[in-house]
GROMACS .gro file of N, CA and C in nm:
model
  483
    1LEU      N    1   0.549   3.904   4.385
    1LEU     CA    2   0.678   3.942   4.330
    1LEU      C    3   0.670   3.953   4.179
    2LEU      N    4   0.745   4.046   4.127
    2LEU     CA    5   0.747   4.066   3.982
    2LEU      C    6   0.874   4.006   3.924
    3GLY      N    7   0.861   3.947   3.807
    3GLY     CA    8   0.976   3.895   3.735
    3GLY      C    9   1.048   4.007   3.662
    4LYS      N   10   1.153   3.973   3.595
    4LYS     CA   11   1.232   4.069   3.519
    4LYS      C   12   1.146   4.143   3.416
    5SER      N   13   1.045   4.076   3.364
    5SER     CA   14   0.955   4.135   3.264
    5SER      C   15   0.863   4.241   3.324
    6GLY      N   16   0.855   4.245   3.457
    6GLY     CA   17   0.764   4.337   3.524
    6GLY      C   18   0.628   4.276   3.552
    7LYS      N   19   0.608   4.151   3.509
    7LYS     CA   20   0.481   4.083   3.531
    7LYS      C   21   0.487   3.997   3.657
    8PRO      N   22   0.374   3.981   3.725
    8PRO     CA   23   0.372   3.892   3.842
    8PRO      C   24   0.410   3.749   3.801
    9CYS      N   25   0.489   3.683   3.885
    9CYS     CA   26   0.534   3.549   3.847
    9CYS      C   27   0.523   3.449   3.962
   10CYS      N   28   0.457   3.486   4.069
   10CYS     CA   29   0.447   3.396   4.184
   10CYS      C   30   0.301   3.374   4.220
   11VAL      N   31   0.272   3.252   4.261
   11VAL     CA   32   0.139   3.217   4.309
   11VAL      C   33   0.155   3.179   4.455
   12ASN      N   34   0.083   3.248   4.542
   12ASN     CA   35   0.089   3.218   4.685
   12ASN      C   36  -0.016   3.113   4.717
   13ARG      N   37   0.028   2.993   4.749
   13ARG     CA   38  -0.064   2.885   4.786
   13ARG      C   39  -0.056   2.856   4.936
   14GLY      N   40   0.001   2.951   5.010
   14GLY     CA   41   0.010   2.933   5.154
   14GLY      C   42  -0.126   2.948   5.219
   15PHE      N   43  -0.147   2.878   5.328
   15PHE     CA   44  -0.271   2.894   5.402
   15PHE      C   45  -0.239   2.886   5.551
   16GLY      N   46  -0.290   2.982   5.624
   16GLY     CA   47  -0.258   2.997   5.765
   16GLY      C   48  -0.303   2.881   5.850
   17THR      N   49  -0.234   2.866   5.962
   17THR     CA   50  -0.260   2.762   6.061
   17THR      C   51  -0.254   2.623   6.000
   18SER      N   52  -0.172   2.605   5.899
   18SER     CA   53  -0.158   2.472   5.838
   18SER      C   54  -0.034   2.402   5.896
   19THR      N   55  -0.035   2.273   5.883
   19THR     CA   56   0.074   2.190   5.931
   19THR      C   57   0.133   2.113   5.813
   20PRO      N   58   0.250   2.054   5.829
   20PRO     CA   59   0.302   1.971   5.719
   20PRO      C   60   0.206   1.859   5.678
   21GLU      N   61   0.121   1.811   5.768
   21GLU     CA   62   0.024   1.711   5.727
   21GLU      C   63  -0.076   1.770   5.627
   22HIS      N   64  -0.121   1.893   5.651
   22HIS     CA   65  -0.209   1.960   5.556
   22HIS      C   66  -0.138   1.977   5.422
   23HIS      N   67  -0.012   2.017   5.427
   23HIS     CA   68   0.065   2.038   5.303
   23HIS      C   69   0.071   1.909   5.223
   24LEU      N   70   0.096   1.799   5.291
   24LEU     CA   71   0.104   1.669   5.224
   24LEU      C   72  -0.033   1.628   5.170
   25CYS      N   73  -0.135   1.646   5.250
   25CYS     CA   74  -0.270   1.608   5.210
   25CYS      C   75  -0.316   1.683   5.085
   26PHE      N   76  -0.285   1.812   5.077
   26PHE     CA   77  -0.333   1.895   4.967
   26PHE      C   78  -0.231   1.912   4.856
   27TYR      N   79  -0.116   1.848   4.866
   27TYR     CA   80  -0.012   1.864   4.765
   27TYR      C   81  -0.064   1.836   4.624
   28SER      N   82  -0.136   1.726   4.607
   28SER     CA   83  -0.181   1.686   4.472
   28SER      C   84  -0.284   1.781   4.413
   29ARG      N   85  -0.349   1.862   4.497
   29ARG     CA   86  -0.449   1.958   4.447
   29ARG      C   87  -0.397   2.101   4.443
   30VAL      N   88  -0.300   2.133   4.528
   30VAL     CA   89  -0.256   2.272   4.542
   30VAL      C   90  -0.123   2.299   4.471
   31ILE      N   91  -0.034   2.202   4.467
   31ILE     CA   92   0.099   2.225   4.409
   31ILE      C   93   0.114   2.156   4.274
   32ARG      N   94   0.092   2.027   4.270
   32ARG     CA   95   0.119   1.950   4.147
   32ARG      C   96   0.051   2.009   4.022
   33PRO      N   97  -0.076   2.047   4.026
   33PRO     CA   98  -0.141   2.097   3.904
   33PRO      C   99  -0.079   2.226   3.849
   34LEU      N  100  -0.012   2.302   3.934
   34LEU     CA  101   0.048   2.427   3.888
   34LEU      C  102   0.173   2.406   3.803
   35GLU      N  103   0.232   2.288   3.815
   35GLU     CA  104   0.360   2.260   3.748
   35GLU      C  105   0.457   2.376   3.770
   36PRO      N  106   0.489   2.401   3.897
   36PRO     CA  107   0.570   2.520   3.930
   36PRO      C  108   0.711   2.513   3.873
   37LYS      N  109   0.766   2.631   3.850
   37LYS     CA  110   0.905   2.643   3.804
   37LYS      C  111   1.001   2.647   3.922
   38ALA      N  112   0.949   2.680   4.040
   38ALA     CA  113   1.025   2.679   4.166
   38ALA      C  114   0.924   2.662   4.279
   39LEU      N  115   0.967   2.603   4.388
   39LEU     CA  116   0.881   2.585   4.505
   39LEU      C  117   0.949   2.648   4.625
   40ILE      N  118   0.877   2.734   4.693
   40ILE     CA  119   0.924   2.792   4.818
   40ILE      C  120   0.835   2.732   4.925
   41TYR      N  121   0.896   2.654   5.014
   41TYR     CA  122   0.818   2.576   5.110
   41TYR      C  123   0.862   2.611   5.253
   42PHE      N  124   0.766   2.660   5.331
   42PHE     CA  125   0.788   2.692   5.473
   42PHE      C  126   0.704   2.596   5.557
   43PRO      N  127   0.762   2.483   5.598
   43PRO     CA  128   0.683   2.387   5.676
   43PRO      C  129   0.644   2.437   5.815
   44GLY      N  130   0.732   2.508   5.883
   44GLY     CA  131   0.702   2.560   6.016
   44GLY      C  132   0.661   2.452   6.115
   45ALA      N  133   0.706   2.465   6.236
   45ALA     CA  134   0.674   2.366   6.339
   45ALA      C  135   0.566   2.415   6.434
   46GLY      N  136   0.549   2.546   6.444
   46GLY     CA  137   0.459   2.603   6.544
   46GLY      C  138   0.317   2.553   6.534
   47ASN      N  139   0.261   2.553   6.414
   47ASN     CA  140   0.124   2.506   6.398
   47ASN      C  141   0.114   2.357   6.430
   48GLY      N  142   0.217   2.282   6.396
   48GLY     CA  143   0.217   2.140   6.428
   48GLY      C  144   0.205   2.116   6.578
   49TYR      N  145   0.277   2.196   6.657
   49TYR     CA  146   0.269   2.181   6.802
   49TYR      C  147   0.127   2.209   6.851
   50MET      N  148   0.064   2.312   6.792
   50MET     CA  149  -0.072   2.346   6.834
   50MET      C  150  -0.171   2.234   6.804
   51PHE      N  151  -0.143   2.155   6.699
   51PHE     CA  152  -0.231   2.045   6.662
   51PHE      C  153  -0.187   1.912   6.722
   52GLY      N  154  -0.085   1.915   6.807
   52GLY     CA  155  -0.044   1.794   6.878
   52GLY      C  156   0.066   1.713   6.812
   53TYR      N  157   0.128   1.764   6.706
   53TYR     CA  158   0.238   1.692   6.641
   53TYR      C  159   0.369   1.720   6.715
   54THR      N  160   0.452   1.619   6.721
   54THR     CA  161   0.587   1.642   6.772
   54THR      C  162   0.670   1.703   6.659
   55ALA      N  163   0.785   1.756   6.696
   55ALA     CA  164   0.876   1.811   6.594
   55ALA      C  165   0.916   1.702   6.495
   56GLU      N  166   0.938   1.583   6.546
   56GLU     CA  167   0.978   1.470   6.461
   56GLU      C  168   0.868   1.434   6.361
   57GLU      N  169   0.743   1.433   6.408
   57GLU     CA  170   0.631   1.402   6.318
   57GLU      C  171   0.615   1.509   6.211
   58SER      N  172   0.623   1.636   6.251
   58SER     CA  173   0.611   1.745   6.154
   58SER      C  174   0.723   1.738   6.052
   59PHE      N  175   0.843   1.708   6.097
   59PHE     CA  176   0.955   1.701   6.005
   59PHE      C  177   0.940   1.585   5.906
   60ALA      N  178   0.897   1.470   5.955
   60ALA     CA  179   0.879   1.354   5.867
   60ALA      C  180   0.776   1.385   5.758
   61LEU      N  181   0.670   1.456   5.793
   61LEU     CA  182   0.569   1.494   5.694
   61LEU      C  183   0.625   1.598   5.595
   62ALA      N  184   0.701   1.693   5.646
   62ALA     CA  185   0.762   1.795   5.559
   62ALA      C  186   0.859   1.730   5.461
   63GLN      N  187   0.934   1.631   5.508
   63GLN     CA  188   1.026   1.558   5.419
   63GLN      C  189   0.951   1.496   5.302
   64ARG      N  190   0.834   1.442   5.331
   64ARG     CA  191   0.755   1.377   5.225
   64ARG      C  192   0.706   1.480   5.123
   65VAL      N  193   0.668   1.599   5.169
   65VAL     CA  194   0.625   1.703   5.075
   65VAL      C  195   0.741   1.736   4.981
   66VAL      N  196   0.860   1.754   5.037
   66VAL     CA  197   0.978   1.787   4.956
   66VAL      C  198   1.008   1.673   4.859
   67GLN      N  199   0.996   1.549   4.906
   67GLN     CA  200   1.022   1.435   4.819
   67GLN      C  201   0.920   1.425   4.706
   68TYR      N  202   0.793   1.450   4.736
   68TYR     CA  203   0.691   1.451   4.630
   68TYR      C  204   0.728   1.554   4.524
   69ALA      N  205   0.765   1.675   4.570
   69ALA     CA  206   0.800   1.782   4.475
   69ALA      C  207   0.923   1.743   4.393
   70ARG      N  208   1.021   1.683   4.458
   70ARG     CA  209   1.143   1.644   4.385
   70ARG      C  210   1.111   1.535   4.284
   71ASN      N  211   1.027   1.438   4.321
   71ASN     CA  212   0.990   1.331   4.228
   71ASN      C  213   0.907   1.384   4.111
   72ASP      N  214   0.813   1.474   4.138
   72ASP     CA  215   0.727   1.527   4.033
   72ASP      C  216   0.800   1.623   3.940
   73PHE      N  217   0.894   1.700   3.996
   73PHE     CA  218   0.962   1.804   3.920
   73PHE      C  219   1.113   1.796   3.948
   74PRO      N  220   1.182   1.699   3.887
   74PRO     CA  221   1.321   1.670   3.920
   74PRO      C  222   1.418   1.786   3.905
   75ASP      N  223   1.392   1.877   3.813
   75ASP     CA  224   1.485   1.988   3.790
   75ASP      C  225   1.442   2.119   3.855
   76MET      N  226   1.330   2.119   3.922
   76MET     CA  227   1.276   2.241   3.982
   76MET      C  228   1.355   2.281   4.107
   77PRO      N  229   1.395   2.407   4.117
   77PRO     CA  230   1.457   2.452   4.242
   77PRO      C  231   1.355   2.449   4.355
   78ILE      N  232   1.399   2.401   4.469
   78ILE     CA  233   1.314   2.398   4.589
   78ILE      C  234   1.385   2.481   4.696
   79TYR      N  235   1.312   2.573   4.754
   79TYR     CA  236   1.363   2.657   4.862
   79TYR      C  237   1.287   2.619   4.989
   80ILE      N  238   1.361   2.576   5.090
   80ILE     CA  239   1.299   2.539   5.217
   80ILE      C  240   1.326   2.652   5.315
   81GLY      N  241   1.218   2.707   5.366
   81GLY     CA  242   1.231   2.825   5.452
   81GLY      C  243   1.236   2.793   5.599
   82GLY      N  244   1.328   2.859   5.665
   82GLY     CA  245   1.332   2.856   5.811
   82GLY      C  246   1.233   2.958   5.864
   83PHE      N  247   1.235   2.980   5.990
   83PHE     CA  248   1.144   3.076   6.050
   83PHE      C  249   1.220   3.150   6.159
   84SER      N  250   1.157   3.246   6.219
   84SER     CA  251   1.225   3.331   6.317
   84SER      C  252   1.230   3.264   6.453
   85THR      N  253   1.327   3.175   6.471
   85THR     CA  254   1.337   3.104   6.598
   85THR      C  255   1.376   3.196   6.712
   86TRP      N  256   1.441   3.308   6.682
   86TRP     CA  257   1.483   3.400   6.789
   86TRP      C  258   1.363   3.448   6.871
   87LYS      N  259   1.243   3.451   6.809
   87LYS     CA  260   1.124   3.497   6.881
   87LYS      C  261   1.086   3.401   6.993
   88SER      N  262   1.135   3.279   6.987
   88SER     CA  263   1.099   3.177   7.085
   88SER      C  264   1.201   3.162   7.197
   89GLN      N  265   1.306   3.242   7.194
   89GLN     CA  266   1.409   3.230   7.299
   89GLN      C  267   1.344   3.246   7.436
   90GLY      N  268   1.380   3.155   7.526
   90GLY     CA  269   1.327   3.159   7.661
   90GLY      C  270   1.191   3.094   7.676
   91LYS      N  271   1.131   3.050   7.567
   91LYS     CA  272   1.001   2.984   7.573
   91LYS      C  273   1.021   2.832   7.575
   92PRO      N  274   0.920   2.758   7.625
   92PRO     CA  275   0.935   2.612   7.639
   92PRO      C  276   0.974   2.537   7.511
   93ASN      N  277   0.926   2.578   7.397
   93ASN     CA  278   0.953   2.503   7.274
   93ASN      C  279   1.076   2.550   7.198
   94TYR      N  280   1.154   2.642   7.255
   94TYR     CA  281   1.266   2.700   7.183
   94TYR      C  282   1.361   2.594   7.127
   95GLU      N  283   1.402   2.499   7.209
   95GLU     CA  284   1.497   2.396   7.163
   95GLU      C  285   1.436   2.310   7.053
   96LYS      N  286   1.306   2.283   7.062
   96LYS     CA  287   1.239   2.206   6.957
   96LYS      C  288   1.238   2.284   6.826
   97TYR      N  289   1.211   2.415   6.835
   97TYR     CA  290   1.213   2.498   6.714
   97TYR      C  291   1.351   2.499   6.650
   98LYS      N  292   1.453   2.514   6.733
   98LYS     CA  293   1.590   2.517   6.681
   98LYS      C  294   1.624   2.383   6.617
   99SER      N  295   1.585   2.271   6.681
   99SER     CA  296   1.611   2.139   6.623
   99SER      C  297   1.540   2.124   6.490
  100PHE      N  298   1.412   2.162   6.486
  100PHE     CA  299   1.333   2.151   6.364
  100PHE      C  300   1.398   2.231   6.251
  101GLU      N  301   1.439   2.353   6.281
  101GLU     CA  302   1.503   2.435   6.179
  101GLU      C  303   1.635   2.371   6.134
  102GLY      N  304   1.709   2.312   6.226
  102GLY     CA  305   1.833   2.242   6.189
  102GLY      C  306   1.805   2.125   6.095
  103TRP      N  307   1.699   2.052   6.122
  103TRP     CA  308   1.662   1.940   6.034
  103TRP      C  309   1.624   1.990   5.896
  104LEU      N  310   1.552   2.103   5.890
  104LEU     CA  311   1.517   2.161   5.760
  104LEU      C  312   1.642   2.201   5.682
  105ARG      N  313   1.737   2.258   5.752
  105ARG     CA  314   1.863   2.298   5.688
  105ARG      C  315   1.934   2.175   5.632
  106GLU      N  316   1.940   2.067   5.711
  106GLU     CA  317   2.004   1.943   5.666
  106GLU      C  318   1.930   1.882   5.547
  107LEU      N  319   1.797   1.891   5.549
  107LEU     CA  320   1.717   1.840   5.437
  107LEU      C  321   1.751   1.917   5.309
  108ALA      N  322   1.759   2.049   5.320
  108ALA     CA  323   1.793   2.131   5.202
  108ALA      C  324   1.931   2.095   5.148
  109GLU      N  325   2.023   2.065   5.237
  109GLU     CA  326   2.158   2.027   5.194
  109GLU      C  327   2.160   1.888   5.130
  110ALA      N  328   2.070   1.800   5.174
  110ALA     CA  329   2.070   1.661   5.127
  110ALA      C  330   1.995   1.641   4.995
  111VAL      N  331   1.898   1.726   4.966
  111VAL     CA  332   1.815   1.707   4.847
  111VAL      C  333   1.873   1.790   4.732
  112PRO      N  334   1.904   1.727   4.621
  112PRO     CA  335   1.959   1.801   4.507
  112PRO      C  336   1.865   1.914   4.463
  113GLY      N  337   1.923   2.028   4.434
  113GLY     CA  338   1.844   2.141   4.386
  113GLY      C  339   1.769   2.216   4.494
  114CYS      N  340   1.801   2.189   4.621
  114CYS     CA  341   1.736   2.257   4.733
  114CYS      C  342   1.829   2.361   4.795
  115LYS      N  343   1.768   2.467   4.843
  115LYS     CA  344   1.840   2.570   4.918
  115LYS      C  345   1.760   2.602   5.043
  116PHE      N  346   1.831   2.639   5.149
  116PHE     CA  347   1.766   2.678   5.273
  116PHE      C  348   1.758   2.830   5.280
  117LEU      N  349   1.641   2.883   5.310
  117LEU     CA  350   1.622   3.027   5.328
  117LEU      C  351   1.625   3.057   5.477
  118ASP      N  352   1.727   3.128   5.520
  118ASP     CA  353   1.753   3.149   5.663
  118ASP      C  354   1.715   3.290   5.706
  119LEU      N  355   1.593   3.305   5.756
  119LEU     CA  356   1.548   3.435   5.805
  119LEU      C  357   1.626   3.479   5.929
  120ASP      N  358   1.660   3.385   6.016
  120ASP     CA  359   1.731   3.420   6.139
  120ASP      C  360   1.869   3.478   6.113
  121ALA      N  361   1.927   3.450   5.998
  121ALA     CA  362   2.060   3.501   5.968
  121ALA      C  363   2.057   3.650   5.933
  122ARG      N  364   1.939   3.704   5.910
  122ARG     CA  365   1.924   3.844   5.870
  122ARG      C  366   1.886   3.928   5.992
  123GLU      N  367   1.969   4.020   6.026
  123GLU     CA  368   1.949   4.105   6.143
  123GLU      C  369   1.815   4.181   6.138
  124GLU      N  370   1.775   4.224   6.017
  124GLU     CA  371   1.653   4.303   6.008
  124GLU      C  372   1.527   4.225   6.048
  125PHE      N  373   1.537   4.092   6.055
  125PHE     CA  374   1.423   4.012   6.099
  125PHE      C  375   1.427   3.979   6.248
  126ARG      N  376   1.526   4.033   6.317
  126ARG     CA  377   1.544   4.001   6.458
  126ARG      C  378   1.507   4.120   6.547
  127THR      N  379   1.394   4.182   6.516
  127THR     CA  380   1.344   4.295   6.595
  127THR      C  381   1.191   4.289   6.600
  128TRP      N  382   1.136   4.325   6.713
  128TRP     CA  383   0.991   4.326   6.728
  128TRP      C  384   0.927   4.441   6.651
  129ASP      N  385   1.005   4.537   6.607
  129ASP     CA  386   0.952   4.655   6.539
  129ASP      C  387   0.882   4.623   6.407
  130ILE      N  388   0.906   4.506   6.351
  130ILE     CA  389   0.847   4.472   6.220
  130ILE      C  390   0.729   4.376   6.233
  131TYR      N  391   0.678   4.359   6.355
  131TYR     CA  392   0.564   4.270   6.379
  131TYR      C  393   0.445   4.348   6.432
  132ILE      N  394   0.324   4.296   6.405
  132ILE     CA  395   0.204   4.354   6.463
  132ILE      C  396   0.192   4.303   6.606
  133GLU      N  397   0.086   4.342   6.674
  133GLU     CA  398   0.069   4.311   6.816
  133GLU      C  399   0.075   4.164   6.850
  134ASP      N  400   0.034   4.076   6.758
  134ASP     CA  401   0.032   3.933   6.789
  134ASP      C  402   0.173   3.872   6.797
  135LYS      N  403   0.274   3.948   6.754
  135LYS     CA  404   0.415   3.905   6.757
  135LYS      C  405   0.441   3.784   6.668
  136ILE      N  406   0.351   3.758   6.574
  136ILE     CA  407   0.365   3.648   6.479
  136ILE      C  408   0.373   3.701   6.337
  137HIS      N  409   0.281   3.791   6.303
  137HIS     CA  410   0.269   3.841   6.167
  137HIS      C  411   0.340   3.975   6.151
  138PHE      N  412   0.394   3.996   6.031
  138PHE     CA  413   0.464   4.121   6.001
  138PHE      C  414   0.367   4.239   5.990
  139ASN      N  415   0.421   4.357   6.016
  139ASN     CA  416   0.351   4.481   5.983
  139ASN      C  417   0.394   4.520   5.841
  140ALA      N  418   0.355   4.638   5.793
  140ALA     CA  419   0.387   4.679   5.656
  140ALA      C  420   0.537   4.679   5.631
  141GLU      N  421   0.615   4.730   5.725
  141GLU     CA  422   0.761   4.731   5.709
  141GLU      C  423   0.817   4.590   5.707
  142GLY      N  424   0.763   4.502   5.791
  142GLY     CA  425   0.808   4.364   5.792
  142GLY      C  426   0.783   4.295   5.659
  143TYR      N  427   0.665   4.318   5.602
  143TYR     CA  428   0.634   4.257   5.472
  143TYR      C  429   0.720   4.317   5.360
  144ARG      N  430   0.754   4.444   5.372
  144ARG     CA  431   0.843   4.505   5.273
  144ARG      C  432   0.980   4.437   5.278
  145LEU      N  433   1.032   4.416   5.400
  145LEU     CA  434   1.160   4.349   5.417
  145LEU      C  435   1.153   4.203   5.369
  146TYR      N  436   1.040   4.140   5.397
  146TYR     CA  437   1.020   4.001   5.357
  146TYR      C  438   1.022   3.988   5.205
  147ALA      N  439   0.953   4.080   5.136
  147ALA     CA  440   0.953   4.080   4.989
  147ALA      C  441   1.094   4.105   4.936
  148GLU      N  442   1.166   4.195   4.999
  148GLU     CA  443   1.305   4.223   4.958
  148GLU      C  444   1.393   4.098   4.977
  149PHE      N  445   1.373   4.030   5.088
  149PHE     CA  446   1.445   3.905   5.115
  149PHE      C  447   1.422   3.805   5.001
  150PHE      N  448   1.295   3.790   4.959
  150PHE     CA  449   1.262   3.696   4.853
  150PHE      C  450   1.316   3.741   4.718
  151ARG      N  451   1.311   3.870   4.690
  151ARG     CA  452   1.368   3.919   4.564
  151ARG      C  453   1.515   3.883   4.554
  152GLU      N  454   1.586   3.894   4.664
  152GLU     CA  455   1.728   3.861   4.667
  152GLU      C  456   1.749   3.710   4.655
  153ALA      N  457   1.676   3.633   4.736
  153ALA     CA  458   1.692   3.487   4.739
  153ALA      C  459   1.651   3.421   4.607
  154LEU      N  460   1.553   3.479   4.539
  154LEU     CA  461   1.497   3.419   4.417
  154LEU      C  462   1.541   3.493   4.291
  155LYS      N  463   1.648   3.567   4.300
  155LYS     CA  464   1.693   3.648   4.187
  155LYS      C  465   1.705   3.567   4.059
  156ASP      N  466   1.769   3.451   4.064
  156ASP     CA  467   1.786   3.370   3.943
  156ASP      C  468   1.652   3.330   3.882
  157GLU      N  469   1.557   3.291   3.967
  157GLU     CA  470   1.426   3.252   3.915
  157GLU      C  471   1.350   3.373   3.860
  158LEU      N  472   1.354   3.485   3.930
  158LEU     CA  473   1.282   3.605   3.886
  158LEU      C  474   1.338   3.658   3.754
  159ASP      N  475   1.466   3.639   3.732
  159ASP     CA  476   1.527   3.685   3.606
  159ASP      C  477   1.476   3.608   3.484
  160GLN      N  478   1.416   3.491   3.507
  160GLN     CA  479   1.364   3.409   3.397
  160GLN      C  480   1.223   3.448   3.354
  161PHE      N  481   1.158   3.535   3.430
  161PHE     CA  482   1.018   3.570   3.400
  161PHE      C  483   1.008   3.713   3.348
   0.00000   0.00000   0.00000
């Protein structure tokens, strides 16, 4: 993403197939040294389930990541991202995904300076047309919409760069 100046202003430190435990483990090496001006954090529950974590365990670890960030950077905006739970409708873990996302929303409301990013609230993210064959990752149009979503959600931060 580009800031108001036209220069890139975001560092993507995301890594695939990670769990909130990985995020917590690598926080001191991946996030803290950057001294970020804002943190966009997508804990996600799906990878946790694949590694044997319950929703409760994944959430407890995600809470700690958010608390570390809040303690290290008291005035930094933190954005906690939801995920596309609609894709899981009718699947065994659907209720767990919905619960996990609800807990993330409550966490964002409880932590000062936090906001919840709700992908499910946007109709354009509720179609298979924007995903590649794996039904997990976006295609080019999906990533375009995703970038647009972030430009809108992070407008205040982007205006500072």
